[in-house]
Amino acid sequence: MAHSTDKPGQWPRARSARYWESLAASVGTPFYAYDRRVLAQQARVLREAFFGTELRYAMKANANPALLRAVADEKIGIDAVSAWEARLAHANGHRRSRILYTGNFPSDDELRAIASRGIVANLDALSAIDRYGKIAKGSKIAIRVDLERGAGHHPHVVTAGVDSKFGLAREDLPAALEIVRKRGLRLVGLHQHIGSGLCTDAHREVWLEAADALFDLAISTEKSHGILDFIDVGGGFGVAYPDDAHDPDLAQWGRSLSEAFVRRWPSKDRRPRLLIEPGRSLVAACGALITRVTTIKPARDRVWVGVDAGMHTLVRPAMYGSYHPIWPVRERKSKPTECWIVGPICESGDVLAERRGMPLPREGDLLVIGMVGAYGYAMASTYNLRPKPAELLIDGDRWEQVTRASRYAEVCG
Ligand code: LLP
């Protein structure tokens, strides 16, 4: 049955049951599928909303090499958080000058790997800046600050404020600038990222206040360091996971950001570049997880619908209580039932959805879990010695398997 695809994350519903059955027959379940065109559409939404701003994709959301190449085709750079992320991005079409490494409690080995690749390091601890200065004298550096404004969809993803391990405290900035000077580093940017999954008006207010505070800080460093190359206000833009909810109005976020920026730097010729680092908002909607019902188990007050995906395939529901839309590929004419959709992992927390009303599926049916392009496969594990799933890239009528499911020897050594 074809459904409206007004919301980008609805795209799997426009594909027929036959289509999903044939892919499942080719690659086995569970598998992730990414729609290249939905990714391009989301890139356009972000580019238009944040016109005049440079985009750096926070690749922790999904580091699939085929997606990284698609992101490079969209002329979007990279925010990397490990040396391997930076290396993979470079190997998949991203120029070093468009990769920013944002380190948190980095080892010397990691700092050396970043320095040897000539990638700008963005650091947030006095010790890390000092050690980087010894390793990479004369290099460019950015500093991530914590201006004590944080927000997020869950406490685990708030990345600023007293309880957060991220960012250099404002009062430590003079000491950091002294280390920069002493070690012959060159300060090129200031950065912050306050949290993830920002959806509400209240979130937007905090995000804008934080950006404003960062702009003020950048103006005050101009006195000693001149105009910086860039200011990076991070990512965090949320998406509405339920299929009947609206995404935040990013155009409004973009307008307010740009107004605040232009107020500080009215002249186009004398201003830093303005960067944002979206992860989720770029890739969440393009991803779907296809899973097969293995076992239906009616219980006293509920029906357990067991599937072959679980917290090892998609950890967000178990980890943050996150909601993802779930649709049966083939709608049965059975009566709507409250289903508890669960995986095969030996933990009671292995629940993908609670009380999800849907016509009761049968064993062997396929279900689609939507909006999983961000922090889905990226956080998958081989817990309980279960393989990581395959990943497919779909582009119109064509599809290809871009990652195969892990094999026994890879998981069990
Ligand atoms: N920049 C930095 C420095 C970050 O740490 C992050 C995300 C981003 C950008 C991108 O944030 P986004 O636009 O995706 O919100 N696993 C969690 C999300 C963790 C986000 C960590 N940092 C989840 O599934 O909700």
Short mmCIF file of C-alpha atoms and ligand atoms in Angstrom, two decimals:
data_model
loop_
_atom_site.label_atom_id
_atom_site.label_comp_id
_atom_site.label_asym_id
_atom_site.label_seq_id
_atom_site.Cartn_x
_atom_site.Cartn_y
_atom_site.Cartn_z
CA MET A 1 0.00 0.00 0.00
CA ALA A 2 1.45 3.42 -0.91
CA HIS A 3 1.40 6.05 1.84
CA SER A 4 1.93 9.77 1.84
CA THR A 5 5.63 10.62 1.91
CA ASP A 6 5.16 14.20 3.12
CA LYS A 7 7.47 13.47 5.97
CA PRO A 8 10.89 12.37 4.71
CA GLY A 9 11.09 9.50 7.21
CA GLN A 10 7.94 7.97 5.70
CA TRP A 11 9.72 6.90 2.52
CA PRO A 12 9.80 3.17 3.39
CA ARG A 13 5.99 3.14 3.32
CA ALA A 14 5.96 4.08 -0.34
CA ARG A 15 7.88 0.89 -1.19
CA SER A 16 5.79 -2.21 -1.66
CA ALA A 17 5.75 -5.31 0.53
CA ARG A 18 7.19 -7.22 -2.48
CA TYR A 19 10.10 -4.81 -2.66
CA TRP A 20 11.05 -5.28 0.99
CA GLU A 21 10.49 -9.04 0.78
CA SER A 22 12.85 -9.29 -2.19
CA LEU A 23 15.59 -7.28 -0.44
CA ALA A 24 15.17 -9.39 2.68
CA ALA A 25 15.49 -12.54 0.57
CA SER A 26 18.74 -11.21 -0.93
CA VAL A 27 20.57 -9.98 2.17
CA GLY A 28 18.78 -11.57 5.15
CA THR A 29 17.26 -9.75 8.09
CA PRO A 30 17.66 -7.55 9.97
CA PHE A 31 19.17 -4.93 7.65
CA TYR A 32 19.46 -1.17 7.46
CA ALA A 33 18.46 0.61 4.25
CA TYR A 34 19.34 4.22 3.45
CA ASP A 35 17.59 6.24 0.77
CA ARG A 36 20.18 8.39 -1.04
CA ARG A 37 17.52 10.80 -2.30
CA VAL A 38 16.11 11.44 1.15
CA LEU A 39 19.63 12.24 2.30
CA ALA A 40 20.01 14.74 -0.57
CA GLN A 41 16.66 16.27 0.32
CA GLN A 42 17.68 16.72 3.97
CA ALA A 43 20.99 18.26 2.85
CA ARG A 44 18.99 20.77 0.81
CA VAL A 45 16.71 21.57 3.78
CA LEU A 46 19.73 22.26 5.98
CA ARG A 47 21.60 24.28 3.34
CA GLU A 48 18.56 26.46 2.73
CA ALA A 49 17.70 26.87 6.42
CA PHE A 50 21.28 27.80 7.32
CA PHE A 51 22.13 29.80 4.21
CA GLY A 52 25.57 31.42 4.54
CA THR A 53 26.69 28.81 7.08
CA GLU A 54 29.15 25.99 6.34
CA LEU A 55 27.91 22.50 7.12
CA ARG A 56 30.08 19.85 8.78
CA TYR A 57 28.39 16.47 9.08
CA ALA A 58 28.81 14.95 12.56
CA MET A 59 29.71 11.52 11.20
CA LYS A 60 29.32 9.78 14.57
CA ALA A 61 25.63 9.65 13.61
CA ASN A 62 26.38 7.25 10.76
CA ALA A 63 29.83 6.52 9.39
CA ASN A 64 28.80 4.27 6.52
CA PRO A 65 31.37 4.93 3.75
CA ALA A 66 28.69 5.16 1.04
CA LEU A 67 26.88 7.82 3.06
CA LEU A 68 30.16 9.65 3.66
CA ARG A 69 30.70 9.78 -0.11
CA ALA A 70 27.14 11.01 -0.60
CA VAL A 71 27.75 13.72 2.02
CA ALA A 72 30.94 14.75 0.18
CA ASP A 73 28.92 14.97 -3.07
CA GLU A 74 26.60 17.36 -1.24
CA LYS A 75 29.67 19.56 -0.53
CA ILE A 76 29.28 19.07 3.20
CA GLY A 77 32.42 18.72 5.35
CA ILE A 78 32.98 16.56 8.42
CA ASP A 79 33.03 16.82 12.19
CA ALA A 80 35.06 13.82 13.38
CA VAL A 81 35.45 12.72 16.99
CA SER A 82 38.18 10.13 16.62
CA ALA A 83 41.27 9.68 14.50
CA TRP A 84 39.62 6.75 12.72
CA GLU A 85 36.57 8.83 11.87
CA ALA A 86 38.86 11.48 10.37
CA ARG A 87 40.75 8.80 8.43
CA LEU A 88 37.59 7.17 7.08
CA ALA A 89 36.17 10.53 6.01
CA HIS A 90 39.40 11.37 4.19
CA ALA A 91 39.37 7.98 2.46
CA ASN A 92 35.81 8.68 1.29
CA GLY A 93 36.13 11.94 -0.54
CA HIS A 94 36.52 14.55 2.20
CA ARG A 95 39.39 17.00 1.96
CA ARG A 96 41.44 17.38 5.15
CA SER A 97 40.78 21.11 5.19
CA ARG A 98 37.06 20.37 5.50
CA ILE A 99 37.44 17.94 8.39
CA LEU A 100 37.43 19.20 11.97
CA TYR A 101 38.53 16.83 14.72
CA THR A 102 36.71 17.49 18.00
CA GLY A 103 38.55 15.54 20.68
CA ASN A 104 37.41 14.75 24.19
CA PHE A 105 39.98 13.33 26.62
CA PRO A 106 42.26 12.33 23.70
CA SER A 107 45.36 10.17 24.08
CA ASP A 108 48.73 11.32 22.76
CA ASP A 109 48.48 8.64 20.06
CA GLU A 110 45.23 10.11 18.83
CA LEU A 111 46.64 13.66 18.87
CA ARG A 112 49.66 12.46 16.89
CA ALA A 113 47.40 10.78 14.32
CA ILE A 114 45.42 13.99 13.86
CA ALA A 115 48.53 16.15 13.63
CA SER A 116 50.14 13.85 11.07
CA ARG A 117 47.09 14.17 8.84
CA GLY A 118 47.14 17.97 9.01
CA ILE A 119 43.59 18.15 10.33
CA VAL A 120 42.57 21.00 12.63
CA ALA A 121 42.18 19.79 16.22
CA ASN A 122 39.41 21.24 18.35
CA LEU A 123 40.27 20.60 22.00
CA ASP A 124 38.65 21.29 25.34
CA ALA A 125 41.17 20.66 28.14
CA LEU A 126 44.30 22.62 29.12
CA SER A 127 46.31 19.40 29.28
CA ALA A 128 45.19 18.30 25.82
CA ILE A 129 46.07 21.69 24.30
CA ASP A 130 49.47 21.63 25.96
CA ARG A 131 50.22 18.06 24.83
CA TYR A 132 49.04 18.92 21.31
CA GLY A 133 51.35 21.93 21.35
CA LYS A 134 54.31 19.65 22.09
CA ILE A 135 53.28 17.15 19.41
CA ALA A 136 52.31 19.60 16.69
CA LYS A 137 54.13 22.89 17.24
CA GLY A 138 52.88 25.62 14.93
CA SER A 139 49.64 23.82 14.06
CA LYS A 140 46.21 25.33 13.84
CA ILE A 141 43.92 24.71 16.76
CA ALA A 142 40.36 25.45 17.81
CA ILE A 143 39.00 25.49 21.34
CA ARG A 144 35.69 24.00 22.43
CA VAL A 145 34.18 25.97 25.27
CA ASP A 146 31.39 25.32 27.72
CA LEU A 147 29.34 28.43 28.28
CA GLU A 148 27.04 26.61 30.71
CA ARG A 149 24.03 26.40 28.51
CA GLY A 150 23.11 22.82 27.72
CA ALA A 151 20.03 21.00 26.43
CA GLY A 152 19.06 17.66 24.92
CA HIS A 153 16.41 14.97 24.52
CA HIS A 154 17.91 12.97 27.40
CA PRO A 155 20.43 13.77 30.18
CA HIS A 156 23.02 11.52 28.48
CA VAL A 157 23.15 13.82 25.45
CA VAL A 158 23.38 17.22 27.16
CA THR A 159 26.94 18.31 26.40
CA ALA A 160 27.36 21.60 28.26
CA GLY A 161 26.90 22.75 31.83
CA VAL A 162 28.32 21.67 35.19
CA ASP A 163 27.46 17.99 34.81
CA SER A 164 29.03 17.73 31.38
CA LYS A 165 32.54 16.43 30.70
CA PHE A 166 32.76 18.53 27.54
CA GLY A 167 34.12 21.98 26.86
CA LEU A 168 36.67 24.28 28.44
CA ALA A 169 35.24 26.48 31.19
CA ARG A 170 35.14 30.16 30.27
CA GLU A 171 37.44 31.01 33.20
CA ASP A 172 40.10 28.65 31.80
CA LEU A 173 40.21 30.36 28.42
CA PRO A 174 42.99 32.87 29.34
CA ALA A 175 45.19 29.97 30.49
CA ALA A 176 44.40 28.09 27.27
CA LEU A 177 45.33 31.10 25.15
CA GLU A 178 48.59 31.39 27.07
CA ILE A 179 49.41 27.74 26.25
CA VAL A 180 48.53 28.40 22.61
CA ARG A 181 50.98 31.32 22.58
CA LYS A 182 53.72 29.51 24.49
CA ARG A 183 53.55 26.41 22.28
CA GLY A 184 53.43 28.40 19.04
CA LEU A 185 49.98 27.08 18.10
CA ARG A 186 47.64 29.18 15.98
CA LEU A 187 44.10 29.71 17.29
CA VAL A 188 41.77 29.53 14.29
CA GLY A 189 38.37 28.79 15.79
CA LEU A 190 36.02 28.66 18.74
CA HIS A 191 33.49 25.89 19.07
CA GLN A 192 30.66 24.64 21.21
CA HIS A 193 28.04 21.92 21.02
CA ILE A 194 25.39 22.08 23.72
CA GLY A 195 23.50 18.83 23.19
CA SER A 196 21.45 16.70 20.87
CA GLY A 197 17.82 16.17 19.92
CA LEU A 198 16.81 19.82 20.29
CA CYS A 199 13.21 20.12 19.16
CA THR A 200 11.19 22.54 21.26
CA ASP A 201 11.01 26.34 21.31
CA ALA A 202 12.68 26.23 24.72
CA HIS A 203 15.58 24.21 23.23
CA ARG A 204 15.90 26.73 20.41
CA GLU A 205 16.09 29.60 22.91
CA VAL A 206 18.91 27.92 24.83
CA TRP A 207 20.75 27.07 21.60
CA LEU A 208 20.52 30.65 20.37
CA GLU A 209 21.55 32.09 23.73
CA ALA A 210 24.55 29.77 23.69
CA ALA A 211 25.45 30.82 20.13
CA ASP A 212 25.13 34.47 21.15
CA ALA A 213 27.42 33.90 24.13
CA LEU A 214 29.97 32.20 21.84
CA PHE A 215 29.85 35.17 19.46
CA ASP A 216 30.57 37.50 22.41
CA LEU A 217 33.51 35.37 23.40
CA ALA A 218 34.84 35.38 19.84
CA ILE A 219 34.63 39.18 19.74
CA SER A 220 36.62 39.41 22.95
CA THR A 221 39.38 37.11 21.59
CA GLU A 222 39.64 39.25 18.45
CA LYS A 223 41.51 41.87 20.47
CA SER A 224 44.45 39.54 21.02
CA HIS A 225 44.08 37.06 18.11
CA GLY A 226 42.44 39.02 15.32
CA ILE A 227 39.35 37.75 13.52
CA LEU A 228 39.14 33.99 13.84
CA ASP A 229 38.88 31.74 10.76
CA PHE A 230 35.69 30.17 12.07
CA ILE A 231 33.10 29.94 14.80
CA ASP A 232 31.36 26.59 15.11
CA VAL A 233 28.06 26.55 17.00
CA GLY A 234 27.72 22.75 16.89
CA GLY A 235 24.79 20.60 15.87
CA GLY A 236 21.90 19.21 17.85
CA PHE A 237 18.87 19.95 15.67
CA GLY A 238 16.28 17.35 16.52
CA VAL A 239 13.85 15.45 14.36
CA ALA A 240 10.30 14.49 15.28
CA TYR A 241 10.31 10.71 15.51
CA PRO A 242 6.56 9.99 15.68
CA ASP A 243 5.13 9.98 12.15
CA ASP A 244 2.39 12.45 13.05
CA ALA A 245 4.69 15.10 14.56
CA HIS A 246 6.46 18.00 12.85
CA ASP A 247 10.19 18.51 12.65
CA PRO A 248 11.49 21.74 14.21
CA ASP A 249 11.30 24.69 11.82
CA LEU A 250 14.98 24.82 10.91
CA ALA A 251 14.49 27.87 8.70
CA GLN A 252 13.51 29.77 11.82
CA TRP A 253 16.60 28.50 13.68
CA GLY A 254 18.76 29.53 10.72
CA ARG A 255 17.25 33.01 10.45
CA SER A 256 17.74 33.78 14.16
CA LEU A 257 21.31 32.47 14.06
CA SER A 258 22.19 34.52 11.03
CA GLU A 259 20.64 37.69 12.51
CA ALA A 260 22.69 37.33 15.68
CA PHE A 261 25.84 36.69 13.63
CA VAL A 262 25.38 39.62 11.28
CA ARG A 263 24.66 41.91 14.25
CA ARG A 264 28.14 41.11 15.57
CA TRP A 265 29.93 41.13 12.23
CA PRO A 266 28.04 43.45 9.86
CA SER A 267 30.80 43.57 7.24
CA LYS A 268 30.95 40.54 4.93
CA ASP A 269 34.66 41.07 4.38
CA ARG A 270 35.63 41.09 8.02
CA ARG A 271 33.96 38.19 9.71
CA PRO A 272 34.76 34.60 10.63
CA ARG A 273 33.16 31.70 8.76
CA LEU A 274 30.14 30.35 10.60
CA LEU A 275 29.93 26.53 10.94
CA ILE A 276 27.26 24.12 12.14
CA GLU A 277 27.61 20.37 12.71
CA PRO A 278 24.35 18.54 12.11
CA GLY A 279 24.31 14.78 12.54
CA ARG A 280 20.80 13.53 13.23
CA SER A 281 18.96 16.13 11.16
CA LEU A 282 20.94 15.12 8.06
CA VAL A 283 20.70 11.34 8.23
CA ALA A 284 17.93 10.18 10.61
CA ALA A 285 15.13 10.23 8.06
CA CYS A 286 17.00 8.43 5.29
CA GLY A 287 17.41 5.24 7.35
CA ALA A 288 15.05 2.30 7.88
CA LEU A 289 15.61 -0.96 9.73
CA ILE A 290 13.88 -4.02 8.32
CA THR A 291 13.34 -6.86 10.73
CA ARG A 292 11.45 -10.16 10.69
CA VAL A 293 8.99 -11.35 13.30
CA THR A 294 10.37 -14.56 14.75
CA THR A 295 8.07 -15.42 17.65
CA ILE A 296 4.66 -14.25 18.80
CA LYS A 297 4.12 -14.90 22.50
CA PRO A 298 0.78 -13.92 24.00
CA ALA A 299 1.12 -13.34 27.75
CA ARG A 300 -1.22 -12.51 30.61
CA ASP A 301 -1.85 -8.86 29.76
CA ARG A 302 0.03 -8.31 26.50
CA VAL A 303 1.44 -9.74 23.32
CA TRP A 304 5.19 -10.01 22.92
CA VAL A 305 6.17 -9.65 19.28
CA GLY A 306 9.71 -10.99 19.00
CA VAL A 307 11.81 -9.79 16.06
CA ASP A 308 15.34 -10.50 14.88
CA ALA A 309 16.54 -6.91 15.53
CA GLY A 310 17.07 -5.84 19.12
CA MET A 311 19.12 -3.57 21.34
CA HIS A 312 22.23 -4.91 19.57
CA THR A 313 20.88 -3.54 16.26
CA LEU A 314 19.18 -0.36 17.51
CA VAL A 315 20.00 0.65 21.07
CA ARG A 316 18.18 4.00 21.22
CA PRO A 317 14.90 2.70 22.71
CA ALA A 318 16.75 0.73 25.43
CA MET A 319 19.30 3.45 26.11
CA TYR A 320 17.18 6.60 26.05
CA GLY A 321 13.61 5.32 25.94
CA SER A 322 13.47 6.71 22.39
CA TYR A 323 10.46 6.31 20.14
CA HIS A 324 10.78 5.08 16.55
CA PRO A 325 7.84 4.53 14.21
CA ILE A 326 7.23 0.86 13.37
CA TRP A 327 5.07 -0.35 10.50
CA PRO A 328 4.22 -3.85 9.33
CA VAL A 329 5.31 -4.24 5.70
CA ARG A 330 2.12 -6.17 4.96
CA GLU A 331 -0.87 -5.04 6.96
CA ARG A 332 -2.84 -8.00 8.27
CA LYS A 333 -6.57 -7.74 8.63
CA SER A 334 -6.28 -8.83 12.27
CA LYS A 335 -7.68 -6.61 14.99
CA PRO A 336 -5.46 -3.78 16.31
CA THR A 337 -3.46 -5.11 19.22
CA GLU A 338 -1.11 -3.48 21.71
CA CYS A 339 2.21 -5.07 20.90
CA TRP A 340 5.43 -5.11 22.89
CA ILE A 341 8.07 -5.39 20.18
CA VAL A 342 11.18 -7.05 21.56
CA GLY A 343 14.50 -8.46 20.40
CA PRO A 344 16.36 -11.69 21.17
CA ILE A 345 18.91 -10.23 23.63
CA CYS A 346 19.13 -11.60 27.16
CA GLU A 347 18.12 -8.40 28.92
CA SER A 348 14.66 -7.28 29.93
CA GLY A 349 15.53 -3.86 28.54
CA ASP A 350 15.67 -5.29 25.02
CA VAL A 351 12.39 -3.63 24.04
CA LEU A 352 12.10 -1.72 20.77
CA ALA A 353 8.58 -0.46 21.42
CA GLU A 354 6.00 -0.77 24.18
CA ARG A 355 2.23 -0.81 23.76
CA ARG A 356 2.49 -0.21 20.02
CA GLY A 357 -0.97 -0.51 18.52
CA MET A 358 -0.98 -2.37 15.18
CA PRO A 359 -2.79 -5.24 13.51
CA LEU A 360 -1.16 -8.28 15.08
CA PRO A 361 1.56 -9.48 12.70
CA ARG A 362 2.30 -13.16 12.09
CA GLU A 363 5.55 -14.99 12.54
CA GLY A 364 7.62 -14.50 9.39
CA ASP A 365 6.21 -11.02 8.64
CA LEU A 366 8.54 -8.08 8.07
CA LEU A 367 8.37 -4.88 10.12
CA VAL A 368 10.01 -1.57 9.20
CA ILE A 369 11.44 0.63 11.93
CA GLY A 370 11.72 4.22 10.71
CA MET A 371 13.97 7.22 11.35
CA VAL A 372 17.00 5.12 12.21
CA GLY A 373 19.64 6.65 9.90
CA ALA A 374 21.23 8.48 12.84
CA TYR A 375 22.73 6.63 15.82
CA GLY A 376 21.28 3.33 14.58
CA TYR A 377 23.96 1.17 12.96
CA ALA A 378 26.55 3.55 14.46
CA MET A 379 25.69 2.29 17.95
CA ALA A 380 25.04 -1.34 17.02
CA SER A 381 27.06 -4.02 18.77
CA THR A 382 27.67 -7.74 18.66
CA TYR A 383 26.36 -8.24 22.21
CA ASN A 384 25.31 -11.85 22.87
CA LEU A 385 27.49 -12.72 19.86
CA ARG A 386 24.91 -11.58 17.36
CA PRO A 387 26.13 -10.21 14.04
CA LYS A 388 25.84 -6.59 13.05
CA PRO A 389 23.32 -6.26 10.23
CA ALA A 390 23.88 -5.52 6.54
CA GLU A 391 23.47 -1.97 5.23
CA LEU A 392 21.98 -1.13 1.83
CA LEU A 393 21.98 2.08 -0.16
CA ILE A 394 18.88 2.70 -2.26
CA ASP A 395 18.87 5.21 -5.11
CA GLY A 396 15.62 5.21 -7.05
CA ASP A 397 15.24 1.78 -8.66
CA ARG A 398 18.75 0.71 -7.80
CA TRP A 399 20.09 -0.66 -4.55
CA GLU A 400 23.38 -2.07 -3.42
CA GLN A 401 24.62 -3.76 -0.30
CA VAL A 402 27.26 -1.41 1.08
CA THR A 403 28.06 -3.38 4.22
CA ARG A 404 27.43 -7.07 4.68
CA ALA A 405 26.28 -8.58 7.95
CA SER A 406 29.18 -9.57 10.18
CA ARG A 407 30.39 -13.15 9.94
CA TYR A 408 31.12 -15.70 12.64
CA ALA A 409 34.90 -15.20 12.51
CA GLU A 410 34.60 -11.40 12.77
CA VAL A 411 32.44 -11.59 15.87
CA CYS A 412 33.96 -14.62 17.53
CA GLY A 413 37.60 -14.14 16.45
N1 LLP B 1 28.97 18.00 17.22
C1 LLP B 1 29.43 17.39 18.35
C2 LLP B 1 30.68 17.83 18.94
C3 LLP B 1 28.69 16.33 18.92
O1 LLP B 1 29.13 15.72 20.02
C4 LLP B 1 27.48 15.90 18.30
C5 LLP B 1 26.69 14.79 18.86
C6 LLP B 1 27.06 16.56 17.13
C7 LLP B 1 27.84 17.61 16.62
C8 LLP B 1 25.84 16.18 16.36
O2 LLP B 1 24.67 16.26 17.09
P1 LLP B 1 23.28 15.99 16.36
O3 LLP B 1 23.10 17.04 15.28
O4 LLP B 1 23.34 14.63 15.78
O5 LLP B 1 22.29 16.08 17.43
N2 LLP B 1 23.43 8.80 20.51
C9 LLP B 1 22.54 9.90 20.83
C10 LLP B 1 23.06 11.22 20.30
C11 LLP B 1 24.47 11.56 20.78
C12 LLP B 1 25.00 12.82 20.19
C13 LLP B 1 26.43 13.02 20.52
N3 LLP B 1 27.02 14.19 19.95
C14 LLP B 1 21.14 9.59 20.29
O6 LLP B 1 20.95 8.53 19.68
O7 LLP B 1 20.22 10.36 20.50
#
